[in-house]
Coordinates of C-alpha atoms in Angstrom, one line a residue:
M1 CA 36.7 -23.0 2.5
K2 CA 34.0 -22.5 -0.1
T3 CA 30.6 -21.2 0.9
L4 CA 27.5 -21.4 -1.4
V5 CA 25.1 -18.5 -0.9
I6 CA 21.6 -19.0 -2.4
V7 CA 19.2 -16.1 -3.1
E8 CA 16.0 -16.1 -5.2
S9 CA 16.9 -13.6 -7.9
P10 CA 19.8 -13.4 -10.4
T11 CA 20.0 -9.6 -10.0
K12 CA 20.2 -9.9 -6.2
A13 CA 22.9 -12.6 -6.7
K14 CA 24.9 -10.2 -8.9
T15 CA 24.6 -7.3 -6.4
I16 CA 25.6 -9.4 -3.5
S17 CA 28.6 -11.1 -5.3
K18 CA 30.5 -7.9 -5.5
F19 CA 30.6 -7.6 -1.6
L20 CA 31.9 -11.2 -1.1
G21 CA 35.4 -12.6 -1.7
R22 CA 36.5 -15.5 -3.8
N23 CA 35.5 -18.0 -1.0
F24 CA 31.9 -17.4 -1.8
V25 CA 29.7 -18.6 -4.7
V26 CA 26.4 -16.8 -5.1
K27 CA 23.6 -18.7 -7.0
S28 CA 20.0 -17.8 -7.7
S29 CA 17.0 -20.2 -7.3
F30 CA 14.9 -18.0 -9.6
G31 CA 12.1 -17.9 -7.1
H32 CA 10.4 -21.0 -5.8
V33 CA 12.0 -24.3 -6.9
R34 CA 9.5 -26.6 -5.2
D35 CA 5.7 -26.2 -5.0
L36 CA 2.4 -28.1 -5.0
P37 CA 1.7 -29.8 -8.3
K38 CA -0.4 -27.9 -10.8
S39 CA -2.2 -31.0 -12.1
K40 CA -3.8 -32.2 -8.8
L41 CA -4.7 -31.0 -5.3
G42 CA -1.3 -32.0 -3.8
V43 CA -2.7 -32.0 -0.3
D44 CA -3.5 -35.2 1.6
V45 CA -6.7 -34.1 3.4
E46 CA -7.0 -37.6 5.0
N47 CA -3.5 -37.4 6.5
N48 CA -3.4 -34.2 8.5
F49 CA -3.3 -32.1 5.3
E50 CA 0.2 -33.3 4.4
P51 CA 1.4 -31.3 1.4
H52 CA 3.0 -33.1 -1.6
Y53 CA 5.7 -30.8 -3.0
I54 CA 7.4 -31.4 -6.3
V55 CA 10.2 -29.7 -8.2
S56 CA 8.4 -28.1 -11.1
R57 CA 9.6 -29.2 -14.6
D58 CA 10.9 -25.7 -15.5
K59 CA 13.1 -25.7 -12.3
T60 CA 14.7 -29.2 -12.7
K61 CA 17.8 -27.6 -14.3
V62 CA 18.1 -25.0 -11.5
A63 CA 17.7 -27.6 -8.8
K64 CA 20.4 -29.8 -10.4
E65 CA 22.8 -26.9 -10.6
L66 CA 22.2 -25.9 -7.0
K67 CA 22.8 -29.5 -5.9
E68 CA 26.1 -29.7 -7.8
A69 CA 27.2 -26.3 -6.4
A70 CA 26.3 -27.5 -2.8
K71 CA 28.4 -30.7 -3.2
K72 CA 31.5 -28.6 -4.2
S73 CA 30.9 -26.3 -1.2
D74 CA 31.9 -26.7 2.5
A75 CA 28.9 -24.7 3.7
V76 CA 25.5 -23.4 2.4
L77 CA 23.9 -20.1 3.4
F78 CA 20.3 -19.3 2.5
A79 CA 19.9 -15.6 1.8
T80 CA 16.3 -15.3 0.6
D81 CA 14.1 -12.4 1.6
E82 CA 13.2 -12.1 5.2
D83 CA 9.4 -12.6 5.1
R84 CA 7.3 -15.8 5.2
E85 CA 7.7 -16.5 1.5
G86 CA 11.4 -16.0 1.6
E87 CA 11.7 -18.3 4.7
A88 CA 9.6 -21.0 2.9
I89 CA 11.9 -20.8 -0.2
S90 CA 14.9 -21.4 2.0
W91 CA 13.1 -24.3 3.7
H92 CA 12.3 -25.9 0.3
L93 CA 15.9 -25.4 -0.9
A94 CA 17.2 -27.1 2.3
N95 CA 15.0 -30.1 1.5
I96 CA 16.2 -30.3 -2.1
L97 CA 19.8 -30.1 -0.9
N98 CA 19.2 -32.8 1.8
I99 CA 20.1 -30.4 4.5
E100 CA 18.1 -30.9 7.7
P101 CA 15.9 -27.7 8.2
T102 CA 17.1 -27.5 11.8
D103 CA 20.7 -27.5 10.6
A104 CA 20.2 -24.9 7.8
K105 CA 22.0 -21.6 8.2
R106 CA 20.1 -18.5 7.3
I107 CA 21.3 -15.0 6.7
V108 CA 18.9 -12.0 6.5
F109 CA 19.2 -8.3 5.6
H110 CA 16.8 -5.5 4.7
E111 CA 19.0 -3.8 2.2
I112 CA 21.7 -5.0 -0.2
T113 CA 24.6 -3.0 0.9
K114 CA 28.1 -4.1 2.0
H115 CA 27.5 -3.1 5.6
A116 CA 24.2 -5.1 5.7
I117 CA 25.6 -8.2 4.0
M118 CA 28.7 -8.3 6.2
H119 CA 26.6 -7.9 9.3
A120 CA 24.3 -10.8 8.1
L121 CA 27.3 -13.1 7.5
E122 CA 28.5 -12.5 11.0
N123 CA 25.1 -13.3 12.4
P124 CA 23.6 -16.4 10.7
R125 CA 20.5 -17.8 12.3
P126 CA 18.5 -21.1 12.0
L127 CA 15.5 -21.3 9.7
D128 CA 12.3 -19.9 11.4
L129 CA 10.1 -22.9 11.1
K130 CA 7.1 -21.0 12.5
M131 CA 7.2 -18.6 9.6
V132 CA 7.6 -21.6 7.2
D133 CA 4.4 -23.1 8.8
A134 CA 2.5 -19.9 8.4
Q135 CA 3.5 -19.8 4.7
Q136 CA 2.6 -23.4 4.2
A137 CA -0.8 -22.8 5.9
R138 CA -1.5 -19.9 3.5
R139 CA -0.4 -22.0 0.5
I140 CA -2.5 -25.0 1.5
L141 CA -5.6 -22.9 2.4
D142 CA -5.4 -21.1 -1.0
R143 CA -4.9 -24.5 -2.8
L144 CA -7.9 -26.1 -1.1
V145 CA -10.2 -23.1 -1.8
G146 CA -8.9 -22.7 -5.4
Y147 CA -8.9 -26.3 -6.5
E148 CA -12.2 -27.2 -4.8
L149 CA -14.2 -24.1 -5.6
S150 CA -13.1 -23.6 -9.2
P151 CA -14.6 -26.9 -10.5
F152 CA -17.9 -25.9 -8.8
L153 CA -17.8 -22.7 -10.8
W154 CA -17.0 -24.6 -14.0
R155 CA -20.1 -26.8 -13.5
K156 CA -22.4 -23.9 -12.5
V157 CA -21.1 -21.0 -14.7
A158 CA -18.4 -21.6 -17.2
R159 CA -15.1 -23.6 -17.7
G160 CA -11.9 -21.9 -16.9
L161 CA -13.2 -19.7 -14.0
S162 CA -11.2 -19.6 -10.7
A163 CA -12.0 -18.7 -7.1
G164 CA -9.6 -17.8 -4.4
R165 CA -9.6 -17.1 -0.7
V166 CA -8.4 -13.5 -1.0
Q167 CA -9.1 -12.8 -4.7
S168 CA -12.8 -13.6 -4.4
V169 CA -13.1 -11.1 -1.5
A170 CA -11.4 -8.4 -3.6
V171 CA -13.8 -9.2 -6.5
R172 CA -16.7 -8.8 -4.0
L173 CA -15.5 -5.3 -3.0
V174 CA -15.3 -4.2 -6.6
V175 CA -18.7 -5.6 -7.4
E176 CA -20.4 -4.1 -4.4
R177 CA -18.9 -0.7 -5.1
E178 CA -20.2 -0.8 -8.7
R179 CA -23.7 -1.7 -7.4
E180 CA -23.5 1.3 -5.0
I181 CA -22.6 3.5 -8.0
K182 CA -25.5 2.1 -10.1
A183 CA -28.0 2.5 -7.3
F184 CA -26.9 6.0 -6.6
N185 CA -29.5 8.8 -7.0
A186 CA -28.0 12.2 -7.5
E187 CA -29.3 15.1 -5.4
E188 CA -29.3 18.7 -6.5
Y189 CA -27.8 21.4 -4.3
W190 CA -26.5 24.9 -4.7
S191 CA -23.7 27.0 -3.3
I192 CA -23.3 30.8 -3.3
E193 CA -19.9 32.5 -3.3
G194 CA -19.5 36.3 -2.8
I195 CA -16.6 38.3 -4.1
F196 CA -15.9 41.1 -1.5
E197 CA -13.9 44.2 -1.9
A198 CA -12.0 45.6 1.1
K199 CA -11.0 49.3 1.7
S200 CA -7.6 48.5 0.2
K201 CA -9.5 47.7 -3.1
Q202 CA -8.3 44.1 -2.8
T203 CA -10.9 41.4 -3.4
F204 CA -11.4 38.0 -1.9
P205 CA -13.9 35.1 -2.2
A206 CA -16.1 33.9 0.6
K207 CA -18.7 31.1 0.7
L208 CA -22.2 31.6 2.1
H209 CA -21.9 29.9 5.5
S210 CA -25.0 30.6 7.5
M211 CA -28.5 32.1 7.3
Q212 CA -30.5 33.6 10.2
G213 CA -27.9 32.2 12.6
K214 CA -28.1 28.6 11.3
K215 CA -25.0 27.0 9.8
L216 CA -25.7 25.8 6.2
D217 CA -25.1 22.1 5.5
K218 CA -23.9 21.0 2.1
L219 CA -27.4 20.1 0.8
D220 CA -29.4 22.9 2.5
I221 CA -29.9 25.0 -0.6
K222 CA -31.8 22.6 -2.7
D223 CA -32.9 24.3 -6.0
K224 CA -32.8 27.4 -8.2
A225 CA -36.0 28.9 -6.7
Q226 CA -34.5 28.8 -3.1
T227 CA -31.2 30.2 -4.5
D228 CA -32.9 33.0 -6.4
K229 CA -34.8 34.0 -3.2
I230 CA -31.5 34.1 -1.2
L231 CA -29.7 36.1 -4.0
A232 CA -32.5 38.7 -3.9
D233 CA -32.0 39.2 -0.2
L234 CA -28.2 39.4 -0.6
K235 CA -28.3 41.9 -3.4
S236 CA -30.0 44.5 -1.2
A237 CA -27.8 43.9 1.8
T238 CA -24.8 45.7 3.2
Y239 CA -21.7 43.9 4.5
K240 CA -19.0 44.2 7.2
V241 CA -16.2 42.1 8.7
E242 CA -17.8 40.3 11.6
S243 CA -14.7 38.6 12.9
I244 CA -11.1 37.7 12.0
E245 CA -9.4 34.6 13.5
E246 CA -5.8 33.9 13.0
K247 CA -4.2 30.7 14.2
K248 CA -0.7 29.4 13.9
T249 CA -0.6 25.6 13.1
K250 CA 2.1 23.1 12.4
R251 CA 1.9 20.3 9.8
L252 CA 3.9 17.1 10.4
P253 CA 5.2 14.9 7.6
S254 CA 3.6 11.5 7.0
P255 CA 5.4 8.3 8.1
P256 CA 7.9 6.7 5.8
F257 CA 6.5 4.3 3.3
I258 CA 5.3 0.8 4.1
T259 CA 4.2 -1.5 1.3
S260 CA 0.5 -0.4 1.3
T261 CA 1.2 3.3 1.5
L262 CA 3.9 3.1 -1.2
Q263 CA 1.4 1.4 -3.5
Q264 CA -1.2 4.0 -2.7
E265 CA 1.0 7.0 -3.2
A266 CA 2.6 5.6 -6.4
N267 CA -0.8 5.1 -7.7
S268 CA -2.3 8.5 -6.9
Q269 CA 0.9 10.5 -7.7
L270 CA 2.5 8.6 -10.5
G271 CA -0.4 6.6 -11.9
F272 CA 1.3 3.2 -11.3
S273 CA -0.7 0.0 -10.7
A274 CA 0.2 -1.9 -7.5
K275 CA 1.8 -4.6 -9.6
Q276 CA 3.9 -2.0 -11.5
T277 CA 5.0 -0.3 -8.2
M278 CA 6.2 -3.6 -6.8
R279 CA 8.0 -4.7 -10.0
L280 CA 9.9 -1.3 -10.0
A281 CA 10.6 -1.5 -6.3
Q282 CA 12.0 -5.0 -6.6
Q283 CA 14.4 -3.7 -9.3
L284 CA 15.5 -0.8 -7.0
Y285 CA 16.0 -3.2 -4.1
E286 CA 17.8 -6.0 -5.9
G287 CA 20.2 -3.6 -7.7
V288 CA 20.6 -1.2 -10.6
E289 CA 23.8 -0.7 -12.6
L290 CA 25.3 2.6 -11.6
G291 CA 28.2 2.9 -14.1
S292 CA 31.6 2.2 -12.5
E293 CA 29.9 1.3 -9.2
G294 CA 28.3 -1.8 -10.7
S295 CA 25.0 -3.2 -9.5
V296 CA 23.8 -1.2 -6.4
G297 CA 20.7 -1.9 -4.2
L298 CA 19.0 1.5 -3.9
I299 CA 16.2 0.9 -1.5
T300 CA 15.5 -1.3 1.5
Y301 CA 13.1 -4.3 1.3
M302 CA 9.8 -3.2 -0.1
R303 CA 7.5 -5.8 1.5
T304 CA 7.1 -4.4 5.0
D305 CA 4.5 -3.1 7.4
A306 CA 7.0 -1.5 9.8
V307 CA 7.6 2.3 10.0
N308 CA 11.0 2.1 11.8
L309 CA 14.1 3.8 10.3
S310 CA 17.7 2.7 11.1
E311 CA 19.9 4.8 13.3
K312 CA 22.4 5.0 10.4
F313 CA 19.7 6.5 8.1
L314 CA 18.5 9.0 10.8
N315 CA 22.1 10.3 11.4
E316 CA 22.8 10.6 7.6
A317 CA 19.5 12.2 6.9
K318 CA 20.1 14.8 9.6
E319 CA 23.5 15.6 8.1
L320 CA 22.2 15.9 4.6
I321 CA 19.3 18.1 5.6
G322 CA 21.6 20.5 7.5
N323 CA 24.1 20.6 4.6
N324 CA 21.5 21.0 1.8
F325 CA 18.8 23.1 3.4
G326 CA 20.2 24.6 6.6
K327 CA 20.0 24.0 10.3
K328 CA 16.5 25.3 10.7
Y329 CA 15.3 22.3 8.7
Q330 CA 17.0 19.8 11.0
L331 CA 15.4 18.2 14.0
S332 CA 17.0 18.2 17.5
A333 CA 16.0 14.6 18.0
P334 CA 14.9 12.0 15.3
R335 CA 11.2 11.8 14.6
V336 CA 9.9 8.3 15.5
F337 CA 6.6 6.8 14.1
N338 CA 4.4 4.2 15.6
N339 CA 2.9 1.2 13.7
K340 CA -0.8 1.4 13.3
S341 CA -1.1 -2.3 12.4
K342 CA -1.0 -4.6 15.5
N343 CA 0.4 -7.3 13.2
A344 CA 3.3 -5.3 11.9
Q345 CA 6.2 -7.7 12.2
E346 CA 7.3 -9.1 8.8
A347 CA 10.2 -6.8 8.3
H348 CA 12.1 -4.4 10.5
E349 CA 12.3 -1.2 8.5
A350 CA 10.2 1.1 6.4
V351 CA 11.0 1.5 2.7
R352 CA 13.8 4.0 2.4
P353 CA 16.9 4.7 0.3
T354 CA 19.9 2.6 1.3
E355 CA 22.2 5.7 1.1
V356 CA 20.5 9.0 1.7
S357 CA 23.5 10.8 0.0
R358 CA 22.4 9.1 -3.3
T359 CA 20.0 11.8 -4.3
P360 CA 17.5 11.1 -7.1
E361 CA 19.3 13.7 -9.3
S362 CA 22.7 12.1 -8.8
I363 CA 21.6 8.8 -10.3
E364 CA 18.9 9.9 -12.7
T365 CA 21.0 9.0 -15.8
H366 CA 21.3 5.4 -14.7
L367 CA 17.6 4.8 -14.1
D368 CA 14.8 4.5 -16.6
R369 CA 12.0 7.1 -16.2
N370 CA 9.7 5.0 -14.0
Q371 CA 12.5 3.7 -11.8
F372 CA 13.6 7.3 -11.3
R373 CA 10.1 8.5 -10.5
L374 CA 9.6 5.8 -7.9
Y375 CA 13.1 6.2 -6.3
D376 CA 12.5 10.0 -6.2
L377 CA 9.2 9.5 -4.3
I378 CA 10.7 7.0 -1.8
W379 CA 13.8 9.2 -1.2
R380 CA 11.8 12.4 -0.7
R381 CA 9.2 10.7 1.6
A382 CA 11.9 9.2 3.8
V383 CA 14.0 12.3 4.1
A384 CA 10.9 14.5 4.7
T385 CA 10.2 12.4 7.8
Q386 CA 13.3 13.9 9.5
M387 CA 12.7 17.5 8.5
A388 CA 11.1 20.2 10.7
A389 CA 7.4 20.7 10.7
A390 CA 5.8 23.2 8.3
E391 CA 4.5 26.3 10.1
L392 CA 1.3 27.7 8.7
N393 CA -0.7 30.9 9.6
A394 CA -4.3 30.1 9.0
T395 CA -6.9 33.0 8.8
V396 CA -10.7 32.8 8.9
I397 CA -12.6 35.9 8.0
D398 CA -16.4 35.9 8.7
V399 CA -18.4 38.5 6.7
S400 CA -21.9 39.3 7.9
S401 CA -24.8 41.1 6.2
D402 CA -27.3 43.5 7.8
N403 CA -30.1 40.9 7.1
D404 CA -28.5 37.9 9.0
Y405 CA -26.5 36.1 6.3
S406 CA -22.9 35.2 6.9
F407 CA -20.0 34.3 4.5
R408 CA -16.7 32.7 5.4
A409 CA -13.3 33.0 3.8
N410 CA -10.4 30.6 4.7
G411 CA -6.8 31.5 3.9
Q412 CA -3.4 30.4 4.9
I413 CA 0.2 31.6 4.6
I414 CA 3.1 29.2 4.8
D415 CA 5.4 30.9 7.4
F416 CA 8.0 28.2 7.2
D417 CA 7.9 25.4 4.6
G418 CA 9.8 22.8 6.7
F419 CA 9.4 19.3 5.1
L420 CA 7.2 20.8 2.4
K421 CA 10.4 22.0 0.8
I422 CA 11.0 18.5 -0.6
F423 CA 7.7 16.8 -0.1
P424 CA 4.9 19.3 -1.0
D425 CA 1.4 18.2 -0.2
K426 CA -1.9 20.0 -0.4
A427 CA -0.8 23.0 1.8
K428 CA -1.2 25.7 -0.8
E429 CA -1.0 29.3 0.1
N430 CA -4.3 31.2 -0.1
L431 CA -3.7 34.8 0.7
L432 CA -6.4 37.0 2.1
P433 CA -6.1 40.8 2.2
Q434 CA -5.6 42.7 5.5
V435 CA -9.0 43.8 6.9
A436 CA -10.2 45.1 10.2
K437 CA -13.1 44.0 12.4
D438 CA -16.3 45.9 11.5
E439 CA -14.7 47.2 8.3
N440 CA -17.4 47.8 5.7
L441 CA -17.1 45.7 2.5
N442 CA -18.5 46.0 -0.9
C443 CA -20.0 42.9 -2.5
A444 CA -18.6 43.1 -6.0
E445 CA -20.3 39.9 -7.2
L446 CA -22.5 37.0 -6.2
K447 CA -21.8 33.6 -7.8
P448 CA -24.5 30.9 -7.5
E449 CA -23.4 27.4 -8.6
Q450 CA -25.5 24.3 -9.1
H451 CA -24.1 21.0 -8.0
F452 CA -25.2 17.3 -7.9
T453 CA -24.0 14.8 -5.3
E454 CA -21.7 12.2 -6.8
P455 CA -21.7 8.5 -6.4
P456 CA -18.7 6.8 -4.7
A457 CA -15.8 6.4 -7.1
R458 CA -14.7 3.1 -8.5
Y459 CA -11.7 1.6 -6.7
S460 CA -8.3 2.5 -8.0
D461 CA -5.3 0.3 -7.0
A462 CA -4.7 2.8 -4.2
T463 CA -8.2 2.7 -2.7
L464 CA -8.6 -1.1 -3.1
V465 CA -5.3 -1.6 -1.3
K466 CA -6.5 0.7 1.4
A467 CA -9.8 -1.1 1.7
L468 CA -8.1 -4.5 1.9
E469 CA -5.7 -3.1 4.6
N470 CA -8.6 -1.5 6.6
Y471 CA -10.5 -4.8 6.6
G472 CA -7.3 -6.6 7.7
I473 CA -7.3 -8.8 4.5
G474 CA -4.0 -9.7 3.0
R475 CA -0.5 -8.7 4.0
P476 CA 2.3 -6.6 2.4
S477 CA 3.2 -9.4 0.0
T478 CA -0.3 -10.1 -1.2
Y479 CA -1.9 -6.7 -2.2
A480 CA -0.4 -6.4 -5.7
P481 CA -0.7 -10.1 -6.6
T482 CA -4.3 -10.1 -5.6
I483 CA -5.2 -7.2 -7.8
G484 CA -3.1 -8.7 -10.6
T485 CA -4.8 -12.0 -10.3
I486 CA -8.4 -10.7 -10.6
E487 CA -7.4 -8.6 -13.6
D488 CA -5.5 -11.4 -15.3
R489 CA -8.4 -13.8 -14.7
G490 CA -10.9 -11.5 -16.4
Y491 CA -13.0 -10.5 -13.4
I492 CA -12.1 -6.8 -13.6
E493 CA -11.0 -4.3 -16.3
R494 CA -9.7 -0.8 -16.1
D495 CA -11.8 2.2 -17.2
D496 CA -10.4 5.3 -18.9
K497 CA -9.2 6.6 -15.5
K498 CA -7.4 3.3 -14.8
R499 CA -10.0 2.5 -12.1
L500 CA -11.3 -1.0 -11.5
A501 CA -14.6 -2.0 -13.0
P502 CA -16.2 -5.5 -12.7
K503 CA -16.9 -7.5 -15.9
D504 CA -20.3 -9.3 -16.2
I505 CA -18.8 -12.6 -15.1
A506 CA -17.7 -11.0 -11.8
Y507 CA -21.3 -10.3 -10.8
V508 CA -22.3 -13.9 -11.6
V509 CA -19.4 -15.5 -9.7
N510 CA -19.6 -13.1 -6.8
D511 CA -23.4 -13.6 -6.3
L512 CA -23.0 -17.4 -6.5
L513 CA -20.2 -17.4 -3.9
V514 CA -22.0 -15.0 -1.6
E515 CA -25.2 -17.2 -1.7
H516 CA -23.6 -20.6 -1.4
F517 CA -20.2 -20.0 0.3
P518 CA -20.8 -16.8 2.4
H519 CA -17.8 -17.8 4.7
V520 CA -15.3 -17.8 1.9
V521 CA -16.1 -14.2 0.7
D522 CA -16.9 -12.8 4.2
F523 CA -14.6 -9.9 5.0
Q524 CA -14.4 -10.6 8.8
F525 CA -13.8 -14.3 8.3
T526 CA -11.0 -13.6 5.8
A527 CA -9.4 -11.1 8.2
E528 CA -9.6 -13.6 11.1
M529 CA -7.9 -16.2 8.9
E530 CA -5.1 -13.7 8.3
N531 CA -4.8 -13.2 12.1
D532 CA -4.6 -17.0 12.5
L533 CA -1.7 -17.1 10.0
D534 CA 0.0 -14.3 12.0
E535 CA -0.5 -16.4 15.2
I536 CA 1.1 -19.4 13.5
A537 CA 4.1 -17.3 12.5
R538 CA 4.5 -16.2 16.1
G539 CA 4.3 -19.9 17.3
K540 CA 1.0 -19.3 19.2
K541 CA -1.0 -21.7 17.0
K542 CA -0.4 -24.9 15.0
W543 CA -1.3 -24.8 11.3
Q544 CA -3.1 -28.2 10.9
P545 CA -5.9 -27.4 13.4
I546 CA -6.6 -24.1 11.6
I547 CA -6.9 -25.8 8.2
K548 CA -9.0 -28.6 9.7
A549 CA -11.4 -26.1 11.3
F550 CA -11.9 -24.5 7.9
W551 CA -11.8 -27.6 5.7
H552 CA -14.5 -29.8 7.2
P553 CA -17.5 -27.4 7.1
F554 CA -16.3 -26.0 3.8
K555 CA -16.1 -29.5 2.2
E556 CA -19.4 -30.6 3.6
N557 CA -21.1 -27.5 2.2
L558 CA -19.3 -27.9 -1.2
D559 CA -20.4 -31.5 -1.6
K560 CA -24.0 -30.6 -0.7
K561 CA -24.0 -27.7 -3.3

């Protein structure tokens, strides 16, 4: 019996093939085979928003090959990614192959390993038509907004411009941040640091913390004249240790990566754009050639908003931690993380290595530099989640003067590094000398420093993804394409720090949309629409009424404008 297995990527097909016997043929659809036509709206707004899908010209050959392969097979299994888009690709493929969607057999897995593939083959399921409906609704909504609003922009501004349901909201965020920066007025303020010498002759720095019993806020010392007056007082003062507070604290590791945190961390630590991160993660997920092992899937599926980790990973991580670092770094029971997103549902695991024993160093020679850096980040973050907490000894020394000024020094010692051993963060050691309460100190130096308040920073990929996530706009699969789209379409450019700056056209288009189509670029409205799509995926709502409720007021306003 011959079974045809269809995936969406040739690399994925190659990796899966090596786990299956000669009774299986694995073919790739090379992504979407069927979509709305590019040349027209492709949605019958008069007939309950019926979409008109076509096989695109560049996919006719692929569609023909898949049909021929299906005819020669006794069964067809759809093995596209387990999210809404993957479900929709399988649904479209079933339609092309004349397989009733209700009869279609679907296999799903979150990692491309032999264990996961065999488990999936033993547990086929039907197509999830609720997820297909949610994806159709997103596609149709985006088509209606894009194809109807873009000609409006051509007439009012310039040909070739585009608008989009999520992209226009992202442009609005970037434009509004830039206006905040331009409107910002810097305020002057000063800080004073004292260098104090203990009996032991060791010195330590401490910041001026309070005057006459009142705690100083950041902007309280406003100018040089006020600073000079304080310095004159301090120079004639004598100092002693007012108090010493020591506190043992524990620091826990961050949760394993989900799509948004992976994009944020890869941007801030490695300088990758969201698009670059997802391209590299896709390569690691689908399979990389590891010499004699052939093509191997190195990480679990990277479009996810779940922080769960499999029992297999938890057990293997515990063993690796004990063997490599010692028992004191192991946990007695696995550390479990809770999802912050109430809509976390599209995949069942966080992003993690498929085999914890495959350390970054052991496969470095098979990866290019950026693949290695991203795999290393994912591996260390996932393993760190199952390591003991770091133990810190924090010390606060308050130094008082005889004329009612107080300085504060903060220090910490890392008593036990725990998870910091493989995933260092900002917990740096800052040693303070041993001093005793009421010990007299010599003020060796006073260092005044002028500062100016700074405007908010332009968005980076990391901070824009975080903002979209905080507003509830977009989902794991949409963050990177949204940023890529507004960059490709000329609304934003990157400055010398790779941050996102709006081009002149972004202001014009944004202001036009905010004035005439406030609904379309409203943060809350866009977030509510995302929630509606989630409800469709859960089977709680039907997609046509959602589209209808949006379309009629939108179209009426558009015609008027």
